[in-house]
XYZ file of C-alpha atoms in Angstrom:
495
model
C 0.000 0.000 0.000
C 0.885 3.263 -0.975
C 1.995 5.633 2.301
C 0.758 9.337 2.796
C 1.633 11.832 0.965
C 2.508 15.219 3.121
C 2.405 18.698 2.141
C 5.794 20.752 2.006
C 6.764 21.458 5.344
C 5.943 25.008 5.454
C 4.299 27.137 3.318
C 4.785 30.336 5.420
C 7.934 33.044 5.239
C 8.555 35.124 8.191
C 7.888 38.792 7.612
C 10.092 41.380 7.580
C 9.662 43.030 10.679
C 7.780 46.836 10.881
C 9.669 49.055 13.006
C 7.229 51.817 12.024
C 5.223 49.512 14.716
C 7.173 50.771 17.534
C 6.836 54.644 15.842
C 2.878 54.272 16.020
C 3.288 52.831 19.770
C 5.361 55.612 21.036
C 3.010 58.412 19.496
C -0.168 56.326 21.199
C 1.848 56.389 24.430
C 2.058 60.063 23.841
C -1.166 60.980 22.931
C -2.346 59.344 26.160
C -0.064 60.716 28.497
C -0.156 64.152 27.494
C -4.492 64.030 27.073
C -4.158 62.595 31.285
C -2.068 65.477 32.193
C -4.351 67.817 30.768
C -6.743 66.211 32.189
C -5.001 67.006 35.594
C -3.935 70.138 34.738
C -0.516 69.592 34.657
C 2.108 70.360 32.315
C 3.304 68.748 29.251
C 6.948 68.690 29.980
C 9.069 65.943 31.135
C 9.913 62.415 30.186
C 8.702 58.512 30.204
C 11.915 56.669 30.705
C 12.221 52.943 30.265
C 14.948 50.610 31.794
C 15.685 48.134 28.899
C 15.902 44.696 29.730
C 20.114 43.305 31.199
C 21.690 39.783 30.166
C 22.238 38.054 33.114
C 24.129 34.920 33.722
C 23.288 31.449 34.992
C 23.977 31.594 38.670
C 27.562 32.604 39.675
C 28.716 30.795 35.698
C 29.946 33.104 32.567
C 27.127 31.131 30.933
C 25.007 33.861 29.358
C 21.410 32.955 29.186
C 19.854 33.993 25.532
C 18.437 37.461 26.181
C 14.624 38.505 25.278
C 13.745 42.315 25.932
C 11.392 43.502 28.386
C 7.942 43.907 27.037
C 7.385 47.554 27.960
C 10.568 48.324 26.667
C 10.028 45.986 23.566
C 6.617 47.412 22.777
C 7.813 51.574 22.556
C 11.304 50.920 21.206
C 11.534 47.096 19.441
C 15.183 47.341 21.091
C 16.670 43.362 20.684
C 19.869 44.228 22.404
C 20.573 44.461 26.315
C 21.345 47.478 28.729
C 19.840 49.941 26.729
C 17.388 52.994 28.206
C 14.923 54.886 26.140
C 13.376 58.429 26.521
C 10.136 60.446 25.423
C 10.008 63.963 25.462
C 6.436 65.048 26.090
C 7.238 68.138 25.211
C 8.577 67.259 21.875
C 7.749 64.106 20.982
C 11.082 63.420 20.463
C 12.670 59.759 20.883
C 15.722 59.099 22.089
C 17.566 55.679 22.538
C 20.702 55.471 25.089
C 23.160 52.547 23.791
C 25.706 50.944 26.042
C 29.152 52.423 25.474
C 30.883 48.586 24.551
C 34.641 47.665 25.374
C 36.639 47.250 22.624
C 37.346 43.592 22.974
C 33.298 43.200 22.312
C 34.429 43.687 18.586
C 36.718 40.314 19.309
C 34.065 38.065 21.093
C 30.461 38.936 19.767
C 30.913 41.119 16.373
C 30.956 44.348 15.585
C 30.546 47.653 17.283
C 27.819 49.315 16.039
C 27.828 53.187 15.443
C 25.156 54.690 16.896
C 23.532 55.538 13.822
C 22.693 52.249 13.223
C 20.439 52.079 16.034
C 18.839 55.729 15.275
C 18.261 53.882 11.657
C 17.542 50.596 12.776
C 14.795 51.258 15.532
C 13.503 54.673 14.340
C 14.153 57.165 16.972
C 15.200 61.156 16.730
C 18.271 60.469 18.319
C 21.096 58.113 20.047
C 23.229 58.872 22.780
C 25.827 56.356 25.277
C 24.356 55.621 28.662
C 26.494 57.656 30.577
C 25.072 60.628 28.488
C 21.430 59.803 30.216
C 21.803 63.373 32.666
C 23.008 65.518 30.025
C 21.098 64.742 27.441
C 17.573 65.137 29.006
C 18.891 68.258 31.120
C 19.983 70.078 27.967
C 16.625 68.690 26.243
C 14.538 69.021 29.023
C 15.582 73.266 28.437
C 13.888 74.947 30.909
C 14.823 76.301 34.986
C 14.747 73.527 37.458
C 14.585 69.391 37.196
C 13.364 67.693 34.829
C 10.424 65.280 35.803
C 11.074 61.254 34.890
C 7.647 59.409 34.423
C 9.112 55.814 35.384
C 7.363 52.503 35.003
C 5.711 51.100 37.993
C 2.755 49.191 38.569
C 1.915 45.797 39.804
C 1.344 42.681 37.126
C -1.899 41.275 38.209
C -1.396 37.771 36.693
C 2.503 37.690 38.574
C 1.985 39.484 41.410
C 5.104 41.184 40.645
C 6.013 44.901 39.931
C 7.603 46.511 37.205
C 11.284 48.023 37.714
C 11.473 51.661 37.165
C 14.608 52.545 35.695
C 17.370 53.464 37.795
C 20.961 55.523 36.525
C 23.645 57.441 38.370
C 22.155 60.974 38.860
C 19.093 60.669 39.173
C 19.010 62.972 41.841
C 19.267 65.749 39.526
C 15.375 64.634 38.219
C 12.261 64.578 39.996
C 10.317 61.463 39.255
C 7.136 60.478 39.595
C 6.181 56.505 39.843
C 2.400 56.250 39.333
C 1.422 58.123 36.028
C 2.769 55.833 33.628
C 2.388 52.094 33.968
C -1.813 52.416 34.109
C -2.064 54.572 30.795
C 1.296 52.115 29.064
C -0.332 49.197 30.091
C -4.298 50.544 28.557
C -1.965 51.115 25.338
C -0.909 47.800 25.216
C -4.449 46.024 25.531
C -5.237 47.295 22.400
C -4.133 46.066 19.220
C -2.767 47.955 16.029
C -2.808 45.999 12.486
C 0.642 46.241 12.690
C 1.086 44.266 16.078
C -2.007 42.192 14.435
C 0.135 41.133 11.486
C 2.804 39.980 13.720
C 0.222 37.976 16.428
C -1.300 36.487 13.528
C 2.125 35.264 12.042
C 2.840 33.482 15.313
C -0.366 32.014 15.245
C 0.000 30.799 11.599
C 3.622 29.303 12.232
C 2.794 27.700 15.402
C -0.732 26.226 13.864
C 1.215 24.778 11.004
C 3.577 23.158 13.826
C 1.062 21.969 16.170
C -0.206 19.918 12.541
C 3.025 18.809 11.839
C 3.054 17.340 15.496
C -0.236 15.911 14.881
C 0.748 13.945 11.836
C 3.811 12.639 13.061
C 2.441 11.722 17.001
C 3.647 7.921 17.286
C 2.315 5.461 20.460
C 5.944 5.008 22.272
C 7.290 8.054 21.784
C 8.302 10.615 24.380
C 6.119 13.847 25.695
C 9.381 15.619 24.978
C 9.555 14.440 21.055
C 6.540 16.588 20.508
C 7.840 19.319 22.317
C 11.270 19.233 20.210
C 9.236 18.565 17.024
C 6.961 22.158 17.316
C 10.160 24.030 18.569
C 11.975 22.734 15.851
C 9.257 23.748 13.063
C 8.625 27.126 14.248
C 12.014 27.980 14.355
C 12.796 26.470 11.138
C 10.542 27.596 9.229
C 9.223 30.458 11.050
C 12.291 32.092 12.823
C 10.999 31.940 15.908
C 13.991 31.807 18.267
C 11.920 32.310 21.265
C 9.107 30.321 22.599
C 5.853 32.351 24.209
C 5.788 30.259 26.955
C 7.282 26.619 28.360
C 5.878 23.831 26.010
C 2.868 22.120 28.253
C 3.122 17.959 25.994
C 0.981 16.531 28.019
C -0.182 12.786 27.176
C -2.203 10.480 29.396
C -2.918 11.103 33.214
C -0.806 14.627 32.723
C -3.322 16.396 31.391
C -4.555 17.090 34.480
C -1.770 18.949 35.566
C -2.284 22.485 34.679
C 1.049 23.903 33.921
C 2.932 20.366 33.050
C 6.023 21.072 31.426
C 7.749 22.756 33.903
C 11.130 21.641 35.325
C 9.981 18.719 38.146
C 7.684 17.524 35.240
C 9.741 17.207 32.265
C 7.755 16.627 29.240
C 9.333 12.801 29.386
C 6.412 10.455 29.501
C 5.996 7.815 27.057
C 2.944 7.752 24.800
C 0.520 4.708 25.484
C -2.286 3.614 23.032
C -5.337 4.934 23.802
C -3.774 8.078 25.784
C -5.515 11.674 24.991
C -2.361 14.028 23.966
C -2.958 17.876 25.563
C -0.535 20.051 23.616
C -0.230 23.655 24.800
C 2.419 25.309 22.669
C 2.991 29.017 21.156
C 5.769 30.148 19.228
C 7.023 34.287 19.472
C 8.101 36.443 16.516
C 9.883 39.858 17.206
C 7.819 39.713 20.661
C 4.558 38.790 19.654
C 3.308 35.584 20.709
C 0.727 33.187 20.329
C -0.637 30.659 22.596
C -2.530 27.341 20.875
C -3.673 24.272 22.670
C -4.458 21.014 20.625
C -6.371 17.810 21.982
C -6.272 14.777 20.042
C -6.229 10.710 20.464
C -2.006 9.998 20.091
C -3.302 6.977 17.946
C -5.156 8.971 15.926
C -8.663 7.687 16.284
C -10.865 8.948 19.365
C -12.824 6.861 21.613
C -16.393 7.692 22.432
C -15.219 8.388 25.499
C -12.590 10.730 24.805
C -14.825 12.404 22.025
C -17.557 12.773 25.012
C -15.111 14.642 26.775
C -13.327 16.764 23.617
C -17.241 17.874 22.027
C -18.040 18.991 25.406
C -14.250 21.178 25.399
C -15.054 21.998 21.424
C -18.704 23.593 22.101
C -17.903 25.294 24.582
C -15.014 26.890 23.000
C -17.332 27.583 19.718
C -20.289 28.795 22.102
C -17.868 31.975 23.273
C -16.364 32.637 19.995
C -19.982 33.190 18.804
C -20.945 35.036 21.698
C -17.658 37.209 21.623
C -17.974 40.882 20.651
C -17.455 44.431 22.228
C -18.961 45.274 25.716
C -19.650 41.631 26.748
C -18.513 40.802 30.064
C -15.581 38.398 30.428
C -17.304 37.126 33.324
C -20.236 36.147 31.490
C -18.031 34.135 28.777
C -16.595 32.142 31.028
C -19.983 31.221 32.839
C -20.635 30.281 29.232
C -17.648 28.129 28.936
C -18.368 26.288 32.344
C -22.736 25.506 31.655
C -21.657 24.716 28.361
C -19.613 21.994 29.648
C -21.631 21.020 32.609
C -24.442 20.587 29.983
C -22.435 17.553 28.084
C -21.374 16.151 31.017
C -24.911 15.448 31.907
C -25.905 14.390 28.363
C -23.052 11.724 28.578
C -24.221 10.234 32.341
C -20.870 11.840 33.681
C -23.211 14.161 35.805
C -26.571 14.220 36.822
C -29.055 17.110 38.461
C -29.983 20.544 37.536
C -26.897 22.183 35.170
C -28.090 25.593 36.983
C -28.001 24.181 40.387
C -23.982 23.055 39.502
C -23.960 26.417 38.294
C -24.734 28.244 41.796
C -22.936 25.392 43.485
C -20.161 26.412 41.454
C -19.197 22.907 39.944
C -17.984 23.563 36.584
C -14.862 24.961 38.845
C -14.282 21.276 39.556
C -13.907 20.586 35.838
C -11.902 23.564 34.835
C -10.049 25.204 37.785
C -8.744 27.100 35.257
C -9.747 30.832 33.702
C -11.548 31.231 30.253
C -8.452 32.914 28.881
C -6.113 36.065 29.132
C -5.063 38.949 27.017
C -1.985 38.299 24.793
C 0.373 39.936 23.010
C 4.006 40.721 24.012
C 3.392 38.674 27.173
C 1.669 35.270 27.036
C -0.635 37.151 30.041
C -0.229 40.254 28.650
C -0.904 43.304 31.421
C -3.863 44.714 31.949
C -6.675 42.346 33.125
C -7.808 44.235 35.890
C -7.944 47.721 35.470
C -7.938 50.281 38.897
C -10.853 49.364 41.217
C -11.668 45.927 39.719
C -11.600 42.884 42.389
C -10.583 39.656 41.333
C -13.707 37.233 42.339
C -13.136 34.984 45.040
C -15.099 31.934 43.970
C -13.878 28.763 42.752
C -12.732 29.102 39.360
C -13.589 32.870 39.107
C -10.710 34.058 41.330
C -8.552 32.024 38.603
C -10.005 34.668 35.873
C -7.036 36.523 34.446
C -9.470 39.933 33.514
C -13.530 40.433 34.266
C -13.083 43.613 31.726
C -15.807 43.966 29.254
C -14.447 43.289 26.020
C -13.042 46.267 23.659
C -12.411 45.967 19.599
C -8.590 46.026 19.228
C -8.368 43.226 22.138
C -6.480 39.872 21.753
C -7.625 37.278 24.305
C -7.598 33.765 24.446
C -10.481 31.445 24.352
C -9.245 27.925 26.160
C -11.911 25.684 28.023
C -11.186 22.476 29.427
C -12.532 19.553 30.904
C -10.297 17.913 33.462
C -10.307 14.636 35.688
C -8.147 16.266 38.833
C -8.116 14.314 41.708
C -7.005 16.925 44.000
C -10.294 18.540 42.760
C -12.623 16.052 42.227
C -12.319 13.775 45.166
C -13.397 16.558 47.335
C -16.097 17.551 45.490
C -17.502 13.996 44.925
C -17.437 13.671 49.054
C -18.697 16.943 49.957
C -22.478 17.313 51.226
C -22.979 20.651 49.000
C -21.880 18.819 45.775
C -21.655 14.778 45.873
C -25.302 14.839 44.202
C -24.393 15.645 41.198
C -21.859 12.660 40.456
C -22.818 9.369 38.440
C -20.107 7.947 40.208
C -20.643 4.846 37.963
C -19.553 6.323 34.830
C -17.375 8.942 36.079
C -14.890 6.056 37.617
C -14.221 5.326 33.879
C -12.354 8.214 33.570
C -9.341 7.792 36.208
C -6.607 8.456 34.852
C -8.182 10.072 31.873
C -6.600 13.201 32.149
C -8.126 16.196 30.288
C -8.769 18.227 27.531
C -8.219 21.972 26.208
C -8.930 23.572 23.010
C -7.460 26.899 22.958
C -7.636 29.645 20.101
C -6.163 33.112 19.917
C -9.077 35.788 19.370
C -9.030 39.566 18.315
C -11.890 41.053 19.025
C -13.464 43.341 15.960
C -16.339 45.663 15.590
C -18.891 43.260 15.500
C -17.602 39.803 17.013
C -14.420 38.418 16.711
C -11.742 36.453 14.551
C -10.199 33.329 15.391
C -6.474 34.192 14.250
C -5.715 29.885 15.184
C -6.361 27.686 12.248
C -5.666 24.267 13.561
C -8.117 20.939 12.991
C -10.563 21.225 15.352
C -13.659 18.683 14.801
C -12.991 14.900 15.428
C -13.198 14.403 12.264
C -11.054 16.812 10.866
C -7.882 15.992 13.538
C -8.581 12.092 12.616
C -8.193 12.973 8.531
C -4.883 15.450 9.342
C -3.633 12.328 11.832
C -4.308 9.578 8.284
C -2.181 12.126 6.190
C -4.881 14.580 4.921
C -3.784 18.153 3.772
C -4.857 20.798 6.373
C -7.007 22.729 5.540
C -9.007 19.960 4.426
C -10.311 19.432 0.792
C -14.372 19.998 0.970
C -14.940 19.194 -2.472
């Protein structure tokens, strides 16, 4: 018999990269920060100034760890090097980048100096000046009696818990600075989208679809967790020049796919495939910055089970019951209430639960299911910044307080739309024993799925006037992941 035949590997090229992206960031920043301090009556002099991201080393080693910018930084200036600083006059408008002043034995060990007219070319500023220029520079710019103010970036992360650094140089005594202004109105900037940072989303999403196929097709019973892994980083950055990964690779197969964040360093990605284990792939490749963040479900022998195709359909229409409910000024909130009935519904139709859906509803059951939140903003973060604007409160119920943003939705938004179904037994058990929940278990049919795992579908979605658009493109029905698994082109021929 004949085998499959595949499709090239890749039919994508990486775009060349828009700097005049980083131009049309900088003047939003500005708008925005100069219509708030009008707003406050105050004047529009001084400047933002952003701490580029430093190259550290592993531990006390001269191992260098592979450097990746800091997002603020990355999103005004586009910057790929280390130990650089960048400046906005308010005033002006003008942008100016501050370059570390190299030793001359960098020309030796990692290539050439640059001049810095490269950078003023290369990243699209007004001007470039050394580091240790920082207090001259903006004094002399700054040109008026008095110090100059420094808006500086710092603000709390609501998905890390952490804060941002403001930037910190010898002499900054001779600025005032003020630490609250800027990382609310930078942070609004970034939730919403431009076509330009669009195009570059969507390429990440069309690289890392393509290698979450390729995956797919070649998934073998026996293999390693970590196979898959190496196969999608492999692909994207083959094919796609994606050096950098959005997040760590989640290959979950089998009774690890009800482990949240698998992947991680005390859970390898190093299981072997069995037949008949469900394969949870959570993978997302970055290009200059942007990410994407994809999650593929399918049988690692290629044909589902009626059980596991209970348990993906429930996943699937949920996921396709928000996208069609997505558009501007719906509440977060009430999409993922939609994500959780929708599930609880199929789990009923398939024995796994019984009772009222809207009693599990109150009792707050589909938290059992998916601990998880619907999704999370993305863009130059995985979570990008910004779910909870001032004066929001995170929710404190089960699987609400997980909720990454409660924000009505805005056009210009990218957010991802990732249900799941999961069989956790740190979850479960306790729910199946309590008084306030056990009556809602068939605990007949729901011991067939020990072991089972889970299952999440997750797309990448930017919102639009009237809806939304699902920038993923991988197989999602049964019966289209079954034909890509046989050797069938993707997308599928519908003739």
């Amino acid at each position: 018999m004949a085998s499959a035949s595949f499709p090239p590997a890749s039919s994508l090229i990486p775009p060349e990269i828009p700097f005049e992206l980083h131009v049309a960031n900088r003047d939003k920043l500005l708008k925005s920060i100069r219509l708030d301090l009008s707003d406050s009556s105050r004047p529009l002099h001084g400047f933002v100034l952003l701490q580029g991201g430093q190259e550290k080393n592993r531990y006390c080693t001269d191992h260098t760890e592979l450097f990746r910018q800091e997002s603020y930084f990355a999103y005004l200036f586009g910057v790929r090097e280390p130990e650089f600083y960048g400046a906005i006059d308010i005033a002006t408008g003008n942008s100016i980048l501050f370059a570390p002043r190299l030793p001359a034995d960098y020309a030796v060990w990692l290539g050439e100096i640059q001049p810095l007219s490269y950078f003023k070319e290369r990243y699209m500023v007004s001007m470039v000046y050394y580091t240790d220029e920082i207090v001259q520079v903006l004094c002399d710019q700054y040109g008026r009696s008095g110090k100059p103010l420094l808006f500086l970036l710092h603000g709390l992360n609501t998905d890390s818990g952490n804060f941002s650094k403001p930037a910190e140089f010898q002499g900054m005594e001779n600025f005032e600075t003020d630490l609250t202004t800027l990382h609310p109105i930078l942070t609004e900037c970034r939730v919403i989208k431009s076509d330009l940072e669009l195009s570059l989303i969507q390429f990440a999403n069309d690289i890392s679809s393509e290698a979450h196929i390729e995956v797919m097709r070649k998934t073998r019973v026996k293999m390693k967790e970590y196979q898959l892994e190496s196969m999608f980083l492999h692909h994207t950055y083959m094919y796609g020049g994606c050096r950098h990964c959005s997040y760590t690779c989640i290959c979950a197969t089998g009774g690890n796919g009800a482990v949240l964040h698998y992947g991680h360093a005390a859970a390898p990605n190093e299981r072997i495939l069995e037949d008949g284990d469900m394969a949870l792939l959570d993978m997302g490749a970055e290009y200059h910055f942007y990410g994407s963040d994809i999650t593929c479900s399918f049988p690692v022998n290629g044909k589902f089970t009626s059980d596991q195709a209970l348990i993906y359909n429930a996943v699937l229409e949920s996921h396709n019951a928000v996208i069609a409910s997505m558009k501007p000024g719906v509440s977060w909130i009430d999409m993922h209430k939609l994500a959780e009935k929708t599930i609880l519904e199929s789990l009923k139709k398939g024995c796994i639960l019984v009772g009222d859906v809207d009693d599990m509803m109150t009792k707050r059951l589909g938290a059992v299911f998916m601990p998880h939140g619907l999704g999370h903003f993305l863009g130059l973060d995985t979570h990008d910044p910004g779910g909870y604007l001032k004066g929001l409160e995170r929710p404190k119920e089960p699987g609400l307080r997980s909720l990454r943003t409660i924000r009505e939705l805005k056009e210009g938004m990218v957010i991802t739309v990732e249900p799941g179904c999961y069989f956790i037994d740190a979850v479960l058990v306790p729910a199946m024993e309590s008084p306030n929940t056990c009556m809602f278990f068939n605990r007949e049919t729901i011991g067939r799925f020990k072991g089972f795992g889970g299952v999440r579908i997750e797309s990448d979605l930017h919102v639009t006037a009237n809806g939304c658009k699902n920038m993923t493109k991988c197989p999602r029905e049964t019966w289209e992941i079954e034909a890509v698994m046989a050797g069938a082109p993707w997308p599928l021929d519908k003739k």
